[in-house]
Amino acid sequence: MKYSLSAKNLVCRNLETYASYKAGLISPDHTREITGIVRSDSGLLSDRLNQVVSNTVMPPRILQRFAVDYFAERHSPFTLWHSATKPLDERALVQLGLHREPSQVAMAAEVQFLTPDSALAPELREQLTFSQAKKEGLCDYAQVQAAECGSTREAAQLKKFYGALVDIPEQRRARLRFFLARLDGCAAAAGCLFASADALGLYDLVTLEDYRGRGIGRALFCHLLEQAQASHHRSLVALVPADRQQLPLDCGFFAVGEVACYLYRP
């Protein structure tokens, strides 16, 4: 893999497909695309599930008509991810009601060169277990994701989404695999892997506040890397907060660019 613009595009294509796939699990009319921008609507009032991904700088009026007006009519929040090297007009975005959130670092790795450190602290070796959250584990997975989303309304929408997945056959959602880390049987951290045509994406890695600082999130991250190594995929991608790059870098990822993030809440 050349760690350049092509690698950053790989990350953003996976994000587009991931957003569309999640929305499509519960919404029949979920995704629309015009040149340089993809809009995914889950049908829920969720900024995490409703996503707009842009890879070019478009006039503000296009963004307004295609994304802002669309979600405003539904009184629904959404997140805009902008991956183009040239930034959008910040002043125009503010006027549209889009507020800047911390950017994420696009990261990519060749699976064969991943080096996960699976060693656990002695106090975790007996108590910490990992499992794939299938139908019976989705409630716990939802609880972890909802607890750390920062909004009671968003938490309710996330629980509604994962509750709906319980009734969807696993083969229909097979490209999306959910994982839990449990300490003494209690769900402590969660994250997922999403398989697109050209990469595996790692998303939504969360550790509950009461369990932080003990290496549990790190252990789950390395477990997900091991799952990637056992797959047929050549590439693994992720979006990572700027202050959390070191672990992925240590495990074989490369930073390949910045993805700007904006939040719209009506």
Short mmCIF file of C-alpha atoms in Angstrom, two decimals:
data_model
loop_
_atom_site.label_atom_id
_atom_site.label_comp_id
_atom_site.label_asym_id
_atom_site.label_seq_id
_atom_site.Cartn_x
_atom_site.Cartn_y
_atom_site.Cartn_z
CA MET A 1 0.00 0.00 0.00
CA LYS A 2 1.30 3.48 -0.83
CA TYR A 3 0.63 5.70 2.16
CA SER A 4 -0.50 8.72 0.22
CA LEU A 5 -3.70 10.22 -1.09
CA SER A 6 -4.75 6.76 -2.33
CA ALA A 7 -4.57 5.39 1.23
CA LYS A 8 -6.62 8.29 2.58
CA ASN A 9 -9.21 7.65 -0.13
CA LEU A 10 -9.30 4.02 1.01
CA VAL A 11 -10.22 5.16 4.51
CA CYS A 12 -12.93 7.50 3.26
CA ARG A 13 -14.44 4.97 0.85
CA ASN A 14 -14.71 2.53 3.74
CA LEU A 15 -16.39 5.22 5.86
CA GLU A 16 -18.90 5.96 3.07
CA THR A 17 -19.73 2.28 2.68
CA TYR A 18 -19.90 1.74 6.44
CA ALA A 19 -22.35 4.63 6.90
CA SER A 20 -24.49 3.44 4.00
CA TYR A 21 -24.50 -0.17 5.17
CA LYS A 22 -25.55 0.69 8.74
CA ALA A 23 -28.31 2.99 7.54
CA GLY A 24 -29.50 0.39 5.05
CA LEU A 25 -29.99 -2.23 7.74
CA ILE A 26 -33.04 -0.37 9.06
CA SER A 27 -33.93 2.20 6.37
CA PRO A 28 -35.09 1.19 2.88
CA ASP A 29 -34.31 4.54 1.23
CA HIS A 30 -31.02 5.21 2.93
CA THR A 31 -28.30 6.55 0.65
CA ARG A 32 -28.01 9.16 -2.09
CA GLU A 33 -24.90 10.32 -3.92
CA ILE A 34 -23.96 13.22 -6.14
CA THR A 35 -20.50 14.11 -7.38
CA GLY A 36 -18.16 14.26 -4.42
CA ILE A 37 -20.69 13.73 -1.63
CA VAL A 38 -22.60 10.77 -0.16
CA ARG A 39 -25.59 11.10 2.19
CA SER A 40 -26.78 8.21 4.40
CA ASP A 41 -30.03 8.48 6.35
CA SER A 42 -30.86 5.83 8.97
CA GLY A 43 -34.34 7.20 9.57
CA LEU A 44 -33.43 7.79 13.23
CA LEU A 45 -32.68 11.11 14.93
CA SER A 46 -29.02 10.24 15.34
CA ASP A 47 -25.90 12.18 14.39
CA ARG A 48 -23.85 8.97 14.62
CA LEU A 49 -26.09 7.02 12.26
CA ASN A 50 -26.87 9.83 9.77
CA GLN A 51 -23.68 10.60 7.89
CA VAL A 52 -22.60 12.84 5.03
CA VAL A 53 -19.15 12.18 3.56
CA SER A 54 -17.59 14.65 1.13
CA ASN A 55 -14.38 14.23 -0.83
CA THR A 56 -14.43 17.49 -2.75
CA VAL A 57 -15.03 21.18 -2.06
CA MET A 58 -18.52 22.02 -3.26
CA PRO A 59 -20.33 25.39 -3.18
CA PRO A 60 -22.17 25.91 0.13
CA ARG A 61 -25.53 26.02 -1.66
CA ILE A 62 -25.00 22.44 -2.91
CA LEU A 63 -24.20 21.23 0.60
CA GLN A 64 -27.23 23.09 1.91
CA ARG A 65 -29.68 21.61 -0.60
CA PHE A 66 -28.30 18.08 -0.59
CA ALA A 67 -27.58 17.63 3.12
CA VAL A 68 -28.63 20.44 5.45
CA ASP A 69 -32.10 21.09 4.00
CA TYR A 70 -32.72 17.36 3.69
CA PHE A 71 -32.04 16.60 7.36
CA ALA A 72 -33.52 19.89 8.60
CA GLU A 73 -36.84 18.93 7.00
CA ARG A 74 -36.72 15.73 9.05
CA HIS A 75 -35.63 17.61 12.22
CA SER A 76 -32.70 15.22 12.30
CA PRO A 77 -29.03 15.68 13.23
CA PHE A 78 -26.17 14.39 11.12
CA THR A 79 -22.38 14.35 10.98
CA LEU A 80 -20.44 15.71 8.02
CA TRP A 81 -17.02 14.22 7.29
CA HIS A 82 -14.85 16.18 4.87
CA SER A 83 -11.84 14.33 3.49
CA ALA A 84 -10.63 16.64 0.71
CA THR A 85 -7.25 18.29 1.20
CA LYS A 86 -8.74 21.71 0.56
CA PRO A 87 -10.97 22.82 3.46
CA LEU A 88 -14.57 23.89 3.26
CA ASP A 89 -15.63 27.49 3.93
CA GLU A 90 -15.90 27.53 7.72
CA ARG A 91 -17.91 30.76 7.82
CA ALA A 92 -20.46 29.38 5.37
CA LEU A 93 -20.76 26.15 7.37
CA VAL A 94 -21.51 28.07 10.56
CA GLN A 95 -24.27 29.94 8.75
CA LEU A 96 -25.70 26.58 7.68
CA GLY A 97 -25.75 25.38 11.29
CA LEU A 98 -22.74 23.07 10.98
CA HIS A 99 -20.38 23.26 13.93
CA ARG A 100 -16.79 22.07 13.86
CA GLU A 101 -15.88 19.05 15.94
CA PRO A 102 -12.35 17.73 16.54
CA SER A 103 -10.85 16.33 13.36
CA GLN A 104 -9.98 12.66 13.10
CA VAL A 105 -6.77 11.17 11.72
CA ALA A 106 -7.24 8.75 8.83
CA MET A 107 -5.05 5.71 9.45
CA ALA A 108 -4.31 2.65 7.32
CA ALA A 109 -2.28 -0.53 7.65
CA GLU A 110 -1.43 -3.59 5.63
CA VAL A 111 -2.86 -6.49 7.60
CA GLN A 112 0.18 -8.70 7.07
CA PHE A 113 2.38 -6.11 8.80
CA LEU A 114 0.20 -5.54 11.87
CA THR A 115 1.96 -6.15 15.18
CA PRO A 116 -0.69 -6.26 17.92
CA ASP A 117 0.64 -6.50 21.46
CA SER A 118 -1.73 -9.05 22.97
CA ALA A 119 0.06 -9.23 26.32
CA LEU A 120 -2.32 -8.41 29.18
CA ALA A 121 -1.52 -6.90 32.55
CA PRO A 122 -1.36 -9.68 35.17
CA GLU A 123 -4.51 -8.46 36.91
CA LEU A 124 -6.49 -8.75 33.65
CA ARG A 125 -5.39 -12.17 32.44
CA GLU A 126 -8.03 -14.14 34.31
CA GLN A 127 -10.83 -11.57 34.40
CA LEU A 128 -10.88 -10.14 30.85
CA THR A 129 -12.61 -11.99 28.01
CA PHE A 130 -13.51 -11.09 24.42
CA SER A 131 -16.51 -12.19 22.42
CA GLN A 132 -18.38 -11.34 19.25
CA ALA A 133 -21.69 -9.71 20.13
CA LYS A 134 -24.21 -11.62 18.09
CA LYS A 135 -27.95 -11.54 18.71
CA GLU A 136 -27.61 -12.31 22.41
CA GLY A 137 -24.89 -9.70 22.98
CA LEU A 138 -26.29 -6.73 21.10
CA CYS A 139 -28.05 -5.32 24.16
CA ASP A 140 -24.76 -5.12 26.07
CA TYR A 141 -23.02 -3.67 23.02
CA ALA A 142 -25.72 -1.01 22.73
CA GLN A 143 -25.41 -0.13 26.41
CA VAL A 144 -21.67 0.50 26.07
CA GLN A 145 -22.02 2.61 22.93
CA ALA A 146 -24.95 4.59 24.33
CA ALA A 147 -23.25 5.26 27.69
CA GLU A 148 -20.37 7.10 26.03
CA CYS A 149 -22.18 9.07 23.32
CA GLY A 150 -22.59 12.24 25.40
CA SER A 151 -26.31 12.83 24.82
CA THR A 152 -29.42 11.23 26.27
CA ARG A 153 -31.28 11.62 22.96
CA GLU A 154 -28.42 10.10 21.01
CA ALA A 155 -28.20 7.27 23.53
CA ALA A 156 -31.88 6.47 23.05
CA GLN A 157 -31.49 6.43 19.25
CA LEU A 158 -28.46 4.15 19.40
CA LYS A 159 -30.30 1.71 21.65
CA LYS A 160 -33.20 1.76 19.20
CA PHE A 161 -30.85 0.99 16.31
CA TYR A 162 -29.11 -1.94 17.98
CA GLY A 163 -32.45 -3.18 19.29
CA ALA A 164 -33.71 -3.30 15.70
CA LEU A 165 -30.66 -5.35 14.66
CA VAL A 166 -31.71 -8.16 16.99
CA ASP A 167 -34.54 -9.02 14.59
CA ILE A 168 -32.33 -8.87 11.48
CA PRO A 169 -30.82 -12.23 10.45
CA GLU A 170 -27.07 -12.34 11.05
CA GLN A 171 -26.32 -13.25 7.45
CA ARG A 172 -27.97 -9.99 6.35
CA ARG A 173 -25.64 -7.96 8.55
CA ALA A 174 -22.62 -10.23 8.18
CA ARG A 175 -20.31 -7.47 6.94
CA LEU A 176 -20.57 -5.77 10.33
CA ARG A 177 -19.18 -7.62 13.36
CA PHE A 178 -19.52 -6.32 16.90
CA PHE A 179 -17.11 -7.19 19.72
CA LEU A 180 -17.22 -6.86 23.50
CA ALA A 181 -14.56 -6.94 26.17
CA ARG A 182 -15.93 -8.17 29.50
CA LEU A 183 -14.26 -7.83 32.86
CA ASP A 184 -15.52 -10.41 35.36
CA GLY A 185 -18.48 -10.95 33.05
CA CYS A 186 -19.47 -7.26 32.83
CA ALA A 187 -19.30 -5.41 29.50
CA ALA A 188 -16.44 -2.88 29.76
CA ALA A 189 -15.53 -1.95 26.16
CA ALA A 190 -16.89 -2.37 22.66
CA GLY A 191 -15.89 -1.92 19.03
CA CYS A 192 -16.68 -3.22 15.57
CA LEU A 193 -15.15 -4.31 12.27
CA PHE A 194 -16.79 -3.52 8.94
CA ALA A 195 -15.86 -5.30 5.71
CA SER A 196 -16.04 -3.31 2.48
CA ALA A 197 -14.85 -4.55 -0.91
CA ASP A 198 -11.30 -3.21 -0.55
CA ALA A 199 -10.65 -2.86 3.19
CA LEU A 200 -11.65 -3.78 6.71
CA GLY A 201 -12.64 -0.81 8.87
CA LEU A 202 -12.30 -0.53 12.65
CA TYR A 203 -14.94 1.72 14.23
CA ASP A 204 -16.64 2.82 17.45
CA LEU A 205 -13.99 1.61 19.90
CA VAL A 206 -15.31 2.68 23.32
CA THR A 207 -14.35 1.91 26.91
CA LEU A 208 -16.79 2.69 29.71
CA GLU A 209 -15.53 5.44 32.00
CA ASP A 210 -15.37 3.22 35.09
CA TYR A 211 -13.00 0.83 33.29
CA ARG A 212 -10.57 3.29 31.73
CA GLY A 213 -6.90 3.47 32.55
CA ARG A 214 -6.57 -0.30 33.01
CA GLY A 215 -5.54 -1.36 29.52
CA ILE A 216 -8.94 -2.79 28.56
CA GLY A 217 -9.48 -0.59 25.50
CA ARG A 218 -5.94 -1.33 24.36
CA ALA A 219 -6.54 -5.06 24.78
CA LEU A 220 -9.76 -4.93 22.76
CA PHE A 221 -8.02 -2.92 20.03
CA CYS A 222 -5.32 -5.59 19.76
CA HIS A 223 -7.98 -8.32 19.74
CA LEU A 224 -9.65 -6.60 16.76
CA LEU A 225 -6.29 -6.48 14.97
CA GLU A 226 -5.96 -10.23 15.51
CA GLN A 227 -9.42 -10.69 14.02
CA ALA A 228 -8.27 -8.68 11.00
CA GLN A 229 -5.20 -10.92 10.66
CA ALA A 230 -7.48 -13.95 10.56
CA SER A 231 -9.55 -12.43 7.73
CA HIS A 232 -8.89 -12.38 3.98
CA HIS A 233 -8.51 -8.59 3.89
CA ARG A 234 -5.23 -6.96 2.89
CA SER A 235 -5.93 -3.52 4.37
CA LEU A 236 -7.26 -2.26 7.69
CA VAL A 237 -8.39 1.36 8.12
CA ALA A 238 -9.60 3.53 10.98
CA LEU A 239 -10.44 7.08 12.03
CA VAL A 240 -8.61 7.97 15.23
CA PRO A 241 -8.64 11.05 17.50
CA ALA A 242 -5.44 13.03 17.12
CA ASP A 243 -4.44 12.38 20.74
CA ARG A 244 -4.83 8.59 20.39
CA GLN A 245 -2.55 7.87 17.45
CA GLN A 246 0.32 6.25 19.31
CA LEU A 247 -1.19 2.80 19.85
CA PRO A 248 -2.19 2.34 16.19
CA LEU A 249 1.23 3.62 15.10
CA ASP A 250 2.92 1.15 17.43
CA CYS A 251 0.83 -1.69 15.95
CA GLY A 252 1.66 -0.99 12.30
CA PHE A 253 -0.72 1.76 11.16
CA PHE A 254 0.33 4.87 9.28
CA ALA A 255 -1.35 8.26 9.52
CA VAL A 256 -2.46 9.16 5.99
CA GLY A 257 -4.33 12.45 6.45
CA GLU A 258 -6.88 14.45 8.40
CA VAL A 259 -10.65 14.19 8.08
CA ALA A 260 -12.59 17.25 9.24
CA CYS A 261 -15.76 16.66 11.23
CA TYR A 262 -18.86 18.88 11.54
CA LEU A 263 -22.05 18.33 13.50
CA TYR A 264 -25.54 19.50 12.59
CA ARG A 265 -28.26 19.50 15.24
CA PRO A 266 -31.58 21.19 14.37
#
